Coordinates of C-alpha atoms in Angstrom, one line a residue:
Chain N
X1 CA 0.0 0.0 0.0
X2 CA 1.5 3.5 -0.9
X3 CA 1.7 6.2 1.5
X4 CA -0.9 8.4 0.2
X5 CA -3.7 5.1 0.0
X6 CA -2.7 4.5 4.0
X7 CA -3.3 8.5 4.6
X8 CA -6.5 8.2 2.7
X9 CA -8.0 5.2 4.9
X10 CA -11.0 6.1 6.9
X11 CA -10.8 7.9 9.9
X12 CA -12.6 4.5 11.8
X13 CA -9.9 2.7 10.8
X14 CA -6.9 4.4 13.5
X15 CA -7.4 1.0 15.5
X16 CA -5.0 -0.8 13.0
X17 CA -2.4 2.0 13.8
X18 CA -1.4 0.6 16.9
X19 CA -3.3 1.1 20.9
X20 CA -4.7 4.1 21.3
X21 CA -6.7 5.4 24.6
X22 CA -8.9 3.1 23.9
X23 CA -7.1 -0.4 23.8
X24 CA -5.5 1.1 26.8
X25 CA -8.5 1.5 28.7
X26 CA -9.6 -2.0 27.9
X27 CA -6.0 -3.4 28.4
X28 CA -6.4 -1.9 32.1
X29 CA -9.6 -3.5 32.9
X30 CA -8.5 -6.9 31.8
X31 CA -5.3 -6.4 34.1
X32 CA -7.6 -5.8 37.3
X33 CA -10.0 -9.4 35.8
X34 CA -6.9 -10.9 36.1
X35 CA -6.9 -13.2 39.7
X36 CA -4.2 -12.1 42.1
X37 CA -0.7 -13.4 41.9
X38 CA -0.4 -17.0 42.7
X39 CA 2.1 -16.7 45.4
X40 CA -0.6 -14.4 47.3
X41 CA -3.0 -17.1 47.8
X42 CA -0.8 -19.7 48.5
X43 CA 0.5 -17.4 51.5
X44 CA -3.0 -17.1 52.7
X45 CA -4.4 -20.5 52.6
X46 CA -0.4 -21.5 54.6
X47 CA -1.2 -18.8 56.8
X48 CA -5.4 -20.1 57.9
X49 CA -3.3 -23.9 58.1
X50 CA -0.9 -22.3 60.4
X51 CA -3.7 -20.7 62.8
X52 CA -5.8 -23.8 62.5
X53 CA -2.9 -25.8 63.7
X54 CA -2.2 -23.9 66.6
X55 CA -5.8 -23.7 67.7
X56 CA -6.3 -27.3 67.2
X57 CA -3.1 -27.9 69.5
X58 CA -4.1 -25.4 72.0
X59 CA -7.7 -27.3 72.1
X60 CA -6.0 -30.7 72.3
X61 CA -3.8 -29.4 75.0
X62 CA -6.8 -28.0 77.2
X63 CA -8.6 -30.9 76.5
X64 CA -6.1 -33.1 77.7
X65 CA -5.3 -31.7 80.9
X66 CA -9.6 -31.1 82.1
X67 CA -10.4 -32.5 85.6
X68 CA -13.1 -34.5 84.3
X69 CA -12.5 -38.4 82.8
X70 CA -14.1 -39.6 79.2
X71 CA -17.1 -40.8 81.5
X72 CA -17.8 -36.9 82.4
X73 CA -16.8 -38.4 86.0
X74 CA -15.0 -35.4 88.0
X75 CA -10.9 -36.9 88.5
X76 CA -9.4 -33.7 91.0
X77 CA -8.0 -35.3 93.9
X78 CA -8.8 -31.7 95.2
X79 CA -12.0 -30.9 94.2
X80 CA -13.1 -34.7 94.8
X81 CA -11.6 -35.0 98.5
X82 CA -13.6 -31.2 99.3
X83 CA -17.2 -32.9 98.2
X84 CA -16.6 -35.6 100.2
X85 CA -15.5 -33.5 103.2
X86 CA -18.7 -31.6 102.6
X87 CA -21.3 -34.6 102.3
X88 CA -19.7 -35.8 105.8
X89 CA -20.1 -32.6 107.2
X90 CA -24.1 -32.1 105.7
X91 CA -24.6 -36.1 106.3
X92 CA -23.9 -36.1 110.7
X93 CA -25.8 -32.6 111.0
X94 CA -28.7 -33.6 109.0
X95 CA -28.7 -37.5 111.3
X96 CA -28.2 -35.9 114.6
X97 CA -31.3 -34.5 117.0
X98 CA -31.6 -32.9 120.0
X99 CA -35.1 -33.3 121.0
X100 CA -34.9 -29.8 123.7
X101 CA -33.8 -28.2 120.2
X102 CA -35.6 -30.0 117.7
X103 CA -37.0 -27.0 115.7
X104 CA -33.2 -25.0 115.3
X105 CA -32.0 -28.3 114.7
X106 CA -34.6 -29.1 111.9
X107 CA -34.3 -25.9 110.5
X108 CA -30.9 -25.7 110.6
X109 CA -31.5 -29.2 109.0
X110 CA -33.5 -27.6 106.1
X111 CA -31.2 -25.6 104.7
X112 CA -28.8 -27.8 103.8
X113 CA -31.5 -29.5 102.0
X114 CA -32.8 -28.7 97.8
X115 CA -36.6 -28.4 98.1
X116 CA -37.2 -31.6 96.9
X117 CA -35.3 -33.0 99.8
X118 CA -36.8 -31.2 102.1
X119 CA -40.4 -32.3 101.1
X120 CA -38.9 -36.1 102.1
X121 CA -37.2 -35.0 104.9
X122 CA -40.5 -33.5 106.6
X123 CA -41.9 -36.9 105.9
X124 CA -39.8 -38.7 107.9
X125 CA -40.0 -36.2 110.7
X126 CA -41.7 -37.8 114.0
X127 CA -45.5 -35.8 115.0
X128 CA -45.1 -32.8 116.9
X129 CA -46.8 -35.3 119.5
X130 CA -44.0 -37.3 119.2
X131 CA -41.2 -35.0 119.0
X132 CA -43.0 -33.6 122.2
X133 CA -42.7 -37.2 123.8
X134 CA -39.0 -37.1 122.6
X135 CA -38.2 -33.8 124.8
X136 CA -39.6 -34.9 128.0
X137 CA -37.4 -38.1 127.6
X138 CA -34.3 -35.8 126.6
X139 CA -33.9 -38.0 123.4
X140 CA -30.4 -37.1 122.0
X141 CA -29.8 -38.3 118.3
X142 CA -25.9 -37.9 117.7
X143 CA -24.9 -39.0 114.3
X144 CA -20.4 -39.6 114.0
X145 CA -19.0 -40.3 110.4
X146 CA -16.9 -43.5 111.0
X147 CA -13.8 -43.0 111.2
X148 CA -10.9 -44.6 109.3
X149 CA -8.4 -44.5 111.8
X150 CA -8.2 -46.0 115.5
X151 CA -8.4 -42.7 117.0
X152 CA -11.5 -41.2 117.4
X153 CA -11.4 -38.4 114.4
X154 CA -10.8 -34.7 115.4
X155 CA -11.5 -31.7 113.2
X156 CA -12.9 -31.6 109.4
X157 CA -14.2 -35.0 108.5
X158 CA -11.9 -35.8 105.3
X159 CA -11.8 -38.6 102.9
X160 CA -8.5 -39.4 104.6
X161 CA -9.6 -40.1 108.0
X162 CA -13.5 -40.7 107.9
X163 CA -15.7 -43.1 106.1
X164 CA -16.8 -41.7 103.0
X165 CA -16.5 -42.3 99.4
X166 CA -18.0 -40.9 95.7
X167 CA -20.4 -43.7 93.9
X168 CA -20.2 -40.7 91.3
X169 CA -19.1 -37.3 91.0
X170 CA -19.7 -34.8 88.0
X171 CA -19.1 -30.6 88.4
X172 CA -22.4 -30.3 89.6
X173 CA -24.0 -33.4 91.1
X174 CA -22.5 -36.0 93.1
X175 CA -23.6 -39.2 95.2
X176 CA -21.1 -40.6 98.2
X177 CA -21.5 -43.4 100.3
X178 CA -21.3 -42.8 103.7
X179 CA -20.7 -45.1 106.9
X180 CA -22.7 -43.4 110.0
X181 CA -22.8 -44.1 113.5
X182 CA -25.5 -42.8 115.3
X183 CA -25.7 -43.2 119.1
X184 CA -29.1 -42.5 120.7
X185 CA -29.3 -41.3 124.1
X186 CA -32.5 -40.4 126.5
X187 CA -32.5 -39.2 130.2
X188 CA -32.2 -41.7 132.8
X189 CA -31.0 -44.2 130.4
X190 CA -27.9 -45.7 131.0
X191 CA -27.3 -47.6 127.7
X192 CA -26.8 -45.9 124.5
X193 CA -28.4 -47.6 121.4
X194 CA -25.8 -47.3 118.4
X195 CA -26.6 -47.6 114.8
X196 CA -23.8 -48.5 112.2
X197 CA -25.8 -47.9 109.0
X198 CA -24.5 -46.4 106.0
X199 CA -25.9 -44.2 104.2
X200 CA -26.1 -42.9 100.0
X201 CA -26.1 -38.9 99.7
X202 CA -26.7 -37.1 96.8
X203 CA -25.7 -33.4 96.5
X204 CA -26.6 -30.8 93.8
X205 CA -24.8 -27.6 93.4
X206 CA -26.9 -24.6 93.3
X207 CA -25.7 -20.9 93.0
X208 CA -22.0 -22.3 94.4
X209 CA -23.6 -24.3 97.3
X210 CA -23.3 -27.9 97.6
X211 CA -27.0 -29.0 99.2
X212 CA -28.3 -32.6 99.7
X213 CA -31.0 -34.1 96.9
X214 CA -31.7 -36.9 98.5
X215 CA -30.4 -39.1 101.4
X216 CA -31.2 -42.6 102.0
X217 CA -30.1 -45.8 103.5
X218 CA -31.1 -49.1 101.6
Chain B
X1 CA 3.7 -26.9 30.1
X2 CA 1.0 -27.4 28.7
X3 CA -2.7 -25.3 29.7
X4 CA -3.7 -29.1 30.8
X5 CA -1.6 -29.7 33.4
X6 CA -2.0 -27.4 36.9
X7 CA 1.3 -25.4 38.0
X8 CA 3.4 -26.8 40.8
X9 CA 1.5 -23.9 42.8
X10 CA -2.1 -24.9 42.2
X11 CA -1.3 -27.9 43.4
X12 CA 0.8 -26.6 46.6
X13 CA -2.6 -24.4 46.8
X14 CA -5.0 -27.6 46.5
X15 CA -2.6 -29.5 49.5
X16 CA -2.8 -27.1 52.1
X17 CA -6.4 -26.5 51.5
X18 CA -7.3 -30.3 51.9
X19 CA -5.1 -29.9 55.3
X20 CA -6.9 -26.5 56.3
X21 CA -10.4 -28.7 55.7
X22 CA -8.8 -31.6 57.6
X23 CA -7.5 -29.5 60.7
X24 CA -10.9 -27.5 60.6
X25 CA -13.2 -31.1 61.3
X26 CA -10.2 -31.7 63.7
X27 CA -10.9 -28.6 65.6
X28 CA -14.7 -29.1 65.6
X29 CA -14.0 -32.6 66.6
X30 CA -12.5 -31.9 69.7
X31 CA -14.9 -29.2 71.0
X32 CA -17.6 -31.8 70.7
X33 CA -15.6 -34.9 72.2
X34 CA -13.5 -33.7 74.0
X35 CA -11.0 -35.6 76.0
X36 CA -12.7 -38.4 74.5
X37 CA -11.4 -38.0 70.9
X38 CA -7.9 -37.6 71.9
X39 CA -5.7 -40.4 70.5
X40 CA -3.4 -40.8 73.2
X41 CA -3.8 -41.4 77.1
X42 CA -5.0 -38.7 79.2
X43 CA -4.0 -38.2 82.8
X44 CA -7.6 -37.8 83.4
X45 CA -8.8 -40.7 81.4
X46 CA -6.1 -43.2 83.1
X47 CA -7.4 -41.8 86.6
X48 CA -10.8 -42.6 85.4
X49 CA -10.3 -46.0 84.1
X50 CA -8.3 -46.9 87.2
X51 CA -11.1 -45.9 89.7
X52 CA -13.2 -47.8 87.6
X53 CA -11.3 -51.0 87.6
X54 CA -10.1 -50.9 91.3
X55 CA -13.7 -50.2 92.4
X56 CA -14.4 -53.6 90.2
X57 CA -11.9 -55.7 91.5
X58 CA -13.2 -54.6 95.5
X59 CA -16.4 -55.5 94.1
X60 CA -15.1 -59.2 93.5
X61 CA -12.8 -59.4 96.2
X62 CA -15.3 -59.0 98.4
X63 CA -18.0 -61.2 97.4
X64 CA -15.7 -64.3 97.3
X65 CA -14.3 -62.9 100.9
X66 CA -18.4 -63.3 101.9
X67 CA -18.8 -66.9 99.8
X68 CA -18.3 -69.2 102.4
X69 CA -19.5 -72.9 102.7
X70 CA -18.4 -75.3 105.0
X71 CA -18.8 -78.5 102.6
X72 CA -15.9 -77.1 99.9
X73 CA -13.6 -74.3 101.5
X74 CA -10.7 -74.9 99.3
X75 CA -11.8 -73.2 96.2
X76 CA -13.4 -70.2 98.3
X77 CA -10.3 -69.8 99.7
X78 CA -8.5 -69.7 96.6
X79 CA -10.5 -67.5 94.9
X80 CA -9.5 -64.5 97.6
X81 CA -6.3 -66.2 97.2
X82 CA -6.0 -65.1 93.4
X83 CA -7.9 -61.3 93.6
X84 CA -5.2 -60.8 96.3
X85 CA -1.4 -59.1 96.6
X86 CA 1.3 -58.8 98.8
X87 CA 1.3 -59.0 103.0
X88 CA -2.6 -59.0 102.7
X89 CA -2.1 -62.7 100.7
X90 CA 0.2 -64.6 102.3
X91 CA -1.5 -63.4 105.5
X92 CA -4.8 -64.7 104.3
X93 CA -3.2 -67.9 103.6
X94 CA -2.6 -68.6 107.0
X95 CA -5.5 -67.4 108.3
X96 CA -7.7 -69.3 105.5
X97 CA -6.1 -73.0 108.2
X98 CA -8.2 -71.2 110.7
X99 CA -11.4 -69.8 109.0
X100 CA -12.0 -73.6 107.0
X101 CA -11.9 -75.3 110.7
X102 CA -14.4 -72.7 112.4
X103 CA -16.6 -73.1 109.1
X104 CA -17.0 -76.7 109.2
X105 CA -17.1 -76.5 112.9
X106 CA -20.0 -74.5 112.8
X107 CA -21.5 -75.8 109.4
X108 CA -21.4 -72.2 108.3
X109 CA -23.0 -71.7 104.9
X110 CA -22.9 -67.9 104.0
X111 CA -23.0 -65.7 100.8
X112 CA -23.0 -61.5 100.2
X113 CA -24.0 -59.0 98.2
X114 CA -22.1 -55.8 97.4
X115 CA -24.5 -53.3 97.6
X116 CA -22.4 -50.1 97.2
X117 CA -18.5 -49.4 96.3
X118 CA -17.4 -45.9 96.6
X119 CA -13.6 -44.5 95.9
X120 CA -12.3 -42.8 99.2
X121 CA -8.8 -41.7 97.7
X122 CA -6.6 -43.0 94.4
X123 CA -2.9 -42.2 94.6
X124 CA -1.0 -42.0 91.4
X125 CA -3.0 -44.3 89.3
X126 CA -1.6 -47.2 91.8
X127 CA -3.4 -47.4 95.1
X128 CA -6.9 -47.0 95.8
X129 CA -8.7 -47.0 98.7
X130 CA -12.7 -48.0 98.4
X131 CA -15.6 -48.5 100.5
X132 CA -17.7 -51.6 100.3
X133 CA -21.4 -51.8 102.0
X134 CA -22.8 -55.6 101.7
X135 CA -25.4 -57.4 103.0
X136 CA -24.7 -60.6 103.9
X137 CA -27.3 -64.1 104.7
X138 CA -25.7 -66.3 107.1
X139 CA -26.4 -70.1 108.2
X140 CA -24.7 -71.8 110.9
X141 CA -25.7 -74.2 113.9
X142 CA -26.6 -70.9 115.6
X143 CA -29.2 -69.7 113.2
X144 CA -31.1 -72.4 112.8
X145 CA -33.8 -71.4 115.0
X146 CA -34.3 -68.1 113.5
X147 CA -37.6 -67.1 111.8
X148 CA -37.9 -65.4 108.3
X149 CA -39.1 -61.8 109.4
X150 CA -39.5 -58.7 106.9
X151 CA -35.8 -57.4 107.4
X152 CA -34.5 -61.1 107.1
X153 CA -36.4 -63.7 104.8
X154 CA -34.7 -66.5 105.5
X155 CA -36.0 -69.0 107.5
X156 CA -32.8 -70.3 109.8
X157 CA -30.4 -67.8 108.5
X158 CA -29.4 -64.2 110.0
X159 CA -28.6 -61.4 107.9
X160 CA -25.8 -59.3 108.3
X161 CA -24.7 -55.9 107.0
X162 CA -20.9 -55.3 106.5
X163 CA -18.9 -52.0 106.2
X164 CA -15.4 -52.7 104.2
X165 CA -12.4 -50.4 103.8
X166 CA -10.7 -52.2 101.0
X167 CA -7.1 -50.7 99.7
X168 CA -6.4 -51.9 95.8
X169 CA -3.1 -52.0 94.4
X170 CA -2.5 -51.8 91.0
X171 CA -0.4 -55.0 90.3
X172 CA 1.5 -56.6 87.0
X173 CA -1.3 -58.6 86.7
X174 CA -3.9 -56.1 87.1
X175 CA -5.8 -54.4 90.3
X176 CA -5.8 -56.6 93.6
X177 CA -6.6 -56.5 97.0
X178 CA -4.1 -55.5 99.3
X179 CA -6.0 -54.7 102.3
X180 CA -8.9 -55.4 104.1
X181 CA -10.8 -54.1 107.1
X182 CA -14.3 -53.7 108.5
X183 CA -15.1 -50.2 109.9
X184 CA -16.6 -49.9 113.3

């Protein structure tokens, strides 16, 4: 073609010239279509694998040192030996009686008890006619944990030294088994009646405070 | 390369995704299960396991210590004998000379029944102590005269209740008892 055809070719055709602002433009938006650079998403998904990893070890880790077994069963030594210290502390207040003081003693009875227990507990409550009876004879119900050693047990009743044991013992709830000795006394009397029983305790915790569910001995 | 095959980078890109997806169930895994889904042995899980066990070995223990029958000691005998360790063992050896001749001297025919085992203490996985309650029904030449009442149904037989403190060692060949007492 001779330079006066290409100078005579329609003004439409400046496209076959070379890029103008036009092919620019467009150039520019296919740029910005384009997806990131490789490398950028391979650093991300390394860098989600990298948190993932550490959360998963810091979850294993937490996991693997929790106070409670596979079988949601409570394992602290601590927290374990306290419950138990507890019960034996709820379980010879709640079985002794002092028939001059029977209401404080019931009351004071009461609130160691969850409402449920309570209900049962009233049931097994001798009449006012009886309890009535009970004070003139100066009845005295006094209720001992046995103890585990030879020596008659001084201070807190603990796992270590008195009789009681966990059937089963979660955060919240836990049942112990409990050997009593109650030793019933009455004025004028000179023989003591004593009652090795045992007894099966079960304690909720509401608001913080361990408080008996039910209490029986089968 | 051909537009077929992927670059060494797509398929660095396609790994770690697979392991983010992997690690992800992992995570979810564990905040459902738990201790549970852990592959290896917790502290808490081998606490768990050994209460468990030692409270099952005082179980047997101390039914075959209740099993006694005047007619055929021997295998009564033995069977303490074999759920037993240590000082505990050989002392029940000798004693067992004594306990056959005051069985068959007094025809004694007896048999228990755990009722409850409770875990007082465990101590390093190894030693445990536990509480046994049993009930026990008791014939001898004493009892034959007793009548079956509501609290005993057996016609020439007393019933008995027992309070055990049992101590449970873990062993080479597996939990056994090492102590036994009643409590007062």
């Amino acid at each position: 073609m001779s330079e006066e055809q290409q100078i005579d070719q329609p003004a439409d055709d400046a496209t076959a010239a070379g890029p103008g602002a036009d092919e620019v433009a467009r150039l520019s938006l296919n740029l910005k279509a384009l997806p990131p650079p490789r490398r950028a998403v391979t650093a991300t998904i390394a860098l989600f694998l990298a948190v993932a990893l550490a959360m998963l070890w810091l979850l294993a880790d937490r996991a693997g040192s929790s106070d409670i077994g596979p079988d949601g069963q409570l394992v602290s030594t601590s927290e374990r030996a306290a419950i138990m210290t507890r019960v034996a502390q709820m379980t010879e207040q709640v079985m002794s009686y002092r028939s001059d003081q029977a209401e404080a003693d019931i009351k004071a009875a009461k609130e160691l008890m969850t409402p449920r227990m309570q209900e049962d507990y009233d049931k097994s409550l001798p009449s006012e006619a009886e309890r009535e009876a009970q004070q003139g004879q100066g009845i005295v119900v006094n209720a001992v944990v046995a103890s585990l050693r030879t020596s008659q047990v001084e201070g807190d009743c603990t796992p270590d030294v008195c009789a009681v044991s966990l059937l089963s013992a979660t955060e919240d709830e836990a049942t112990a088994l409990v050997f009593v000795n109650q030793t019933a006394t009455a004025k004028g009397q000179e023989n003591a009646v004593n009652s090795p029983t045992w007894e099966v305790v079960t304690v909720v915790k509401q608001d913080g405070k361990w408080l008996i569910d039910k209490m029986e001995s089968p | 390369m051909t537009a077929s095959q992927p670059s060494p980078l797509r398929r660095l890109d396609v790994w770690l995704s697979l392991l983010l997806g992997l690690t992800l169930i992992a995570i979810l895994t564990v905040l459902i299960g738990g201790s549970r889904v852990l592959p290896w042995d917790t502290a808490a899980r081998v606490q768990s396991e050994g209460a468990r066990d030692a409270k099952a070995l005082a179980d047997r223990a101390i039914t075959a210590f209740l099993d006694v029958d005047h007619r055929d000691m021997q295998p009564r005998i033995k069977a303490v004998t074999d759920l037993s360790t240590g000082e505990f063992a050989a002392h029940w050896e000798t004693a067992s000379v004594d306990l056959t001749a005051a069985a068959e001297l007094a025809k004694a025919i007896s048999s228990g029944k755990v009722r409850y085992v409770g875990l007082n203490s465990l101590t390093n996985d190894k030693v445990a102590t536990v509480l046994v309650a049993a009930d026990t029904v008791v014939r001898n030449t004493s009892t034959r005269q007793e009548e079956a009442t509501d609290a005993c149904p057996h016609k020439g037989a007393r019933c008995d209740r027992y309070r055990f403190l049992v101590e449970v060692t873990h062993t080479e060949d597996g939990w056994r008892m090492s102590d036994l007492a009643g409590v007062p």
